Amino acid sequence: IFDLNQILTIPSLEPLLYGLFNPYGFHNTLDLLNLCKAQSGKFLENSKFRLVKDRQTLMLQDKSKTKPTGIPKIEYDAPKQEDALQIEIPKYLLNADLTVRKWQNGDYFYPAGFHGKKKFSAYFRDEKLSIIEKERVWILCCGDDLVWVIGLRRDKRYIGESKDKNIRRITIHL
């Protein structure tokens, strides 16, 4: 991660950008300058690396380490695991099959601790997730409802009450 607030104070920016990013295959200083001034979400990429503008940073991502590893596996009623992502949901709230998928534009949920519904794009912006972090987000769904931004925030409609005894523990293996 490269801080643009610091980089943009350098008077001779072109040689610095070339020196920083040439080893990663980014040789065109004009493209690098434009990326520094672009809006968040813009990027340059080659066969091995992606350089992403995210707010006031440039994020260098090794593409070989970001290959999808498949859809996460759902396990039901496993014992509590310290190193696993788990959520407990009252069984009476689970009226459809559970699935895991990536988030999509237009998705929304009712985040716990928030009044009303919220689009994921607004939630991610408020949580200050980088573009790379957003790409890694998985969603647990019950039918068409979005139940849990896995590892981040659950939908309040799927919390239940403290007196609920018939609970289903959902474990997600990423």
Short mmCIF file of C-alpha atoms in Angstrom, two decimals:
data_model
loop_
_atom_site.label_atom_id
_atom_site.label_comp_id
_atom_site.label_asym_id
_atom_site.label_seq_id
_atom_site.Cartn_x
_atom_site.Cartn_y
_atom_site.Cartn_z
CA ILE A 1 0.00 0.00 0.00
CA PHE A 2 1.43 3.35 -1.07
CA ASP A 3 0.24 6.59 0.56
CA LEU A 4 -0.62 9.14 -2.13
CA ASN A 5 -0.59 11.99 0.38
CA GLN A 6 3.16 11.42 0.72
CA ILE A 7 3.91 10.44 -2.89
CA LEU A 8 2.22 13.50 -4.40
CA THR A 9 4.44 15.86 -2.37
CA ILE A 10 7.55 14.74 -4.30
CA PRO A 11 8.57 17.39 -6.86
CA SER A 12 10.02 14.95 -9.44
CA LEU A 13 7.18 12.46 -9.38
CA GLU A 14 7.82 10.64 -12.68
CA PRO A 15 11.18 9.10 -11.69
CA LEU A 16 9.79 8.07 -8.32
CA LEU A 17 6.74 6.36 -9.87
CA TYR A 18 8.93 4.64 -12.44
CA GLY A 19 11.33 3.43 -9.74
CA LEU A 20 8.54 2.18 -7.49
CA PHE A 21 6.45 0.34 -10.08
CA ASN A 22 8.82 -0.63 -12.91
CA PRO A 23 9.88 -3.83 -11.07
CA TYR A 24 6.21 -4.88 -11.15
CA GLY A 25 5.84 -4.31 -14.89
CA PHE A 26 4.31 -0.82 -14.83
CA HIS A 27 6.59 1.20 -17.12
CA ASN A 28 4.39 4.03 -18.43
CA THR A 29 4.80 7.00 -16.08
CA LEU A 30 1.93 8.91 -17.73
CA ASP A 31 -0.45 6.03 -16.89
CA LEU A 32 0.91 5.98 -13.33
CA LEU A 33 0.45 9.75 -12.95
CA ASN A 34 -3.12 9.51 -14.25
CA LEU A 35 -3.85 6.68 -11.82
CA CYS A 36 -2.59 8.80 -8.90
CA LYS A 37 -5.13 11.48 -9.82
CA ALA A 38 -7.98 9.13 -10.81
CA GLN A 39 -11.09 8.32 -8.79
CA SER A 40 -11.16 5.32 -6.48
CA GLY A 41 -11.63 2.03 -8.25
CA LYS A 42 -9.46 2.79 -11.26
CA PHE A 43 -6.56 0.42 -11.81
CA LEU A 44 -3.70 -0.67 -14.02
CA GLU A 45 -2.91 -4.32 -14.50
CA ASN A 46 -0.60 -6.66 -16.31
CA SER A 47 -0.32 -10.44 -16.33
CA LYS A 48 1.11 -10.61 -12.78
CA PHE A 49 0.04 -7.50 -10.87
CA ARG A 50 -2.79 -5.04 -10.41
CA LEU A 51 -2.28 -1.51 -9.12
CA VAL A 52 -5.52 -0.09 -7.68
CA LYS A 53 -6.37 3.48 -6.71
CA ASP A 54 -8.32 3.33 -3.45
CA ARG A 55 -9.09 6.66 -1.79
CA GLN A 56 -5.67 8.18 -0.99
CA THR A 57 -3.63 5.03 -1.61
CA LEU A 58 -2.30 2.88 -4.40
CA MET A 59 -2.62 -0.81 -3.61
CA LEU A 60 -0.34 -3.28 -5.35
CA GLN A 61 -1.89 -6.72 -5.63
CA ASP A 62 -0.10 -9.91 -6.69
CA LYS A 63 -2.67 -11.56 -8.96
CA SER A 64 -1.22 -15.04 -8.38
CA LYS A 65 -2.27 -14.78 -4.71
CA THR A 66 -5.84 -13.70 -5.41
CA LYS A 67 -7.10 -16.59 -7.50
CA PRO A 68 -10.53 -17.79 -6.33
CA THR A 69 -10.35 -20.95 -4.28
CA GLY A 70 -13.94 -22.00 -4.94
CA ILE A 71 -17.18 -21.42 -3.11
CA PRO A 72 -16.89 -21.58 0.67
CA LYS A 73 -18.31 -24.70 2.29
CA ILE A 74 -21.26 -24.53 4.71
CA GLU A 75 -21.27 -26.89 7.69
CA TYR A 76 -24.27 -27.27 9.99
CA ASP A 77 -24.27 -27.66 13.77
CA ALA A 78 -20.53 -28.23 14.13
CA PRO A 79 -19.01 -27.65 17.55
CA LYS A 80 -17.80 -24.14 18.30
CA GLN A 81 -14.47 -23.50 16.62
CA GLU A 82 -12.17 -20.67 17.62
CA ASP A 83 -10.62 -20.28 14.16
CA ALA A 84 -13.80 -20.70 12.08
CA LEU A 85 -16.40 -18.19 10.95
CA GLN A 86 -19.61 -19.18 12.69
CA ILE A 87 -23.05 -17.73 13.17
CA GLU A 88 -26.01 -18.99 15.19
CA ILE A 89 -29.50 -18.57 13.78
CA PRO A 90 -32.81 -19.72 15.28
CA LYS A 91 -34.09 -22.62 13.16
CA TYR A 92 -37.56 -21.08 12.81
CA LEU A 93 -36.01 -18.19 10.82
CA LEU A 94 -34.44 -20.54 8.27
CA ASN A 95 -37.29 -21.06 5.82
CA ALA A 96 -35.17 -21.75 2.71
CA ASP A 97 -31.85 -23.30 1.70
CA LEU A 98 -28.67 -21.58 2.78
CA THR A 99 -26.21 -20.64 0.05
CA VAL A 100 -22.99 -18.66 -0.19
CA ARG A 101 -22.23 -16.25 -3.01
CA LYS A 102 -20.35 -13.08 -3.86
CA TRP A 103 -22.15 -9.78 -3.34
CA GLN A 104 -23.68 -8.07 -6.36
CA ASN A 105 -24.56 -4.48 -7.22
CA GLY A 106 -28.01 -3.66 -5.86
CA ASP A 107 -27.75 -6.11 -2.94
CA TYR A 108 -29.03 -4.81 0.37
CA PHE A 109 -29.60 -6.08 3.89
CA TYR A 110 -30.84 -4.93 7.28
CA PRO A 111 -27.61 -4.60 9.26
CA ALA A 112 -27.71 -5.27 12.99
CA GLY A 113 -27.32 -2.02 14.88
CA PHE A 114 -28.70 0.05 12.01
CA HIS A 115 -32.23 1.33 11.42
CA GLY A 116 -33.68 0.18 8.10
CA LYS A 117 -32.07 -1.41 5.09
CA LYS A 118 -28.74 -0.54 3.56
CA LYS A 119 -27.19 -1.26 0.18
CA PHE A 120 -23.96 -3.20 0.33
CA SER A 121 -22.17 -0.51 -1.67
CA ALA A 122 -23.05 2.05 1.05
CA TYR A 123 -22.16 -0.40 3.84
CA PHE A 124 -18.74 -1.08 2.29
CA ARG A 125 -18.11 2.65 1.84
CA ASP A 126 -19.07 3.36 5.47
CA GLU A 127 -16.83 0.53 6.68
CA LYS A 128 -14.03 1.91 4.46
CA LEU A 129 -13.39 -1.43 2.76
CA SER A 130 -10.86 -1.21 -0.04
CA ILE A 131 -11.73 -2.47 -3.50
CA ILE A 132 -9.57 -5.52 -2.88
CA GLU A 133 -11.34 -6.23 0.43
CA LYS A 134 -14.75 -5.89 -1.26
CA GLU A 135 -13.73 -8.48 -3.84
CA ARG A 136 -13.07 -10.97 -1.04
CA VAL A 137 -16.50 -10.58 0.59
CA TRP A 138 -18.87 -13.55 0.64
CA ILE A 139 -22.56 -13.44 1.56
CA LEU A 140 -24.61 -16.09 3.34
CA CYS A 141 -28.13 -16.20 1.90
CA CYS A 142 -31.34 -17.85 3.01
CA GLY A 143 -33.34 -18.07 -0.19
CA ASP A 144 -33.27 -14.52 -1.57
CA ASP A 145 -32.49 -12.88 1.80
CA LEU A 146 -28.94 -11.83 2.60
CA VAL A 147 -28.31 -13.14 6.10
CA TRP A 148 -24.67 -12.39 6.84
CA VAL A 149 -21.81 -10.45 5.32
CA ILE A 150 -19.55 -13.31 6.31
CA GLY A 151 -17.19 -12.31 9.08
CA LEU A 152 -18.41 -8.70 9.12
CA ARG A 153 -22.08 -8.00 9.89
CA ARG A 154 -25.29 -9.99 10.12
CA ASP A 155 -28.79 -9.08 9.06
CA LYS A 156 -30.90 -8.20 12.11
CA ARG A 157 -33.86 -10.21 10.75
CA TYR A 158 -31.84 -13.38 11.44
CA ILE A 159 -30.74 -12.69 15.00
CA GLY A 160 -33.76 -14.02 16.94
CA GLU A 161 -34.14 -13.58 20.67
CA SER A 162 -32.00 -14.64 23.61
CA LYS A 163 -34.72 -17.09 24.77
CA ASP A 164 -34.52 -19.06 21.49
CA LYS A 165 -33.40 -22.61 22.26
CA ASN A 166 -33.67 -24.30 18.87
CA ILE A 167 -30.55 -22.85 17.24
CA ARG A 168 -28.67 -23.86 14.11
CA ARG A 169 -24.93 -23.16 14.19
CA ILE A 170 -23.60 -22.38 10.71
CA THR A 171 -19.86 -22.73 10.09
CA ILE A 172 -18.33 -21.26 6.94
CA HIS A 173 -15.05 -22.68 5.66
CA LEU A 174 -13.44 -20.14 3.32
#
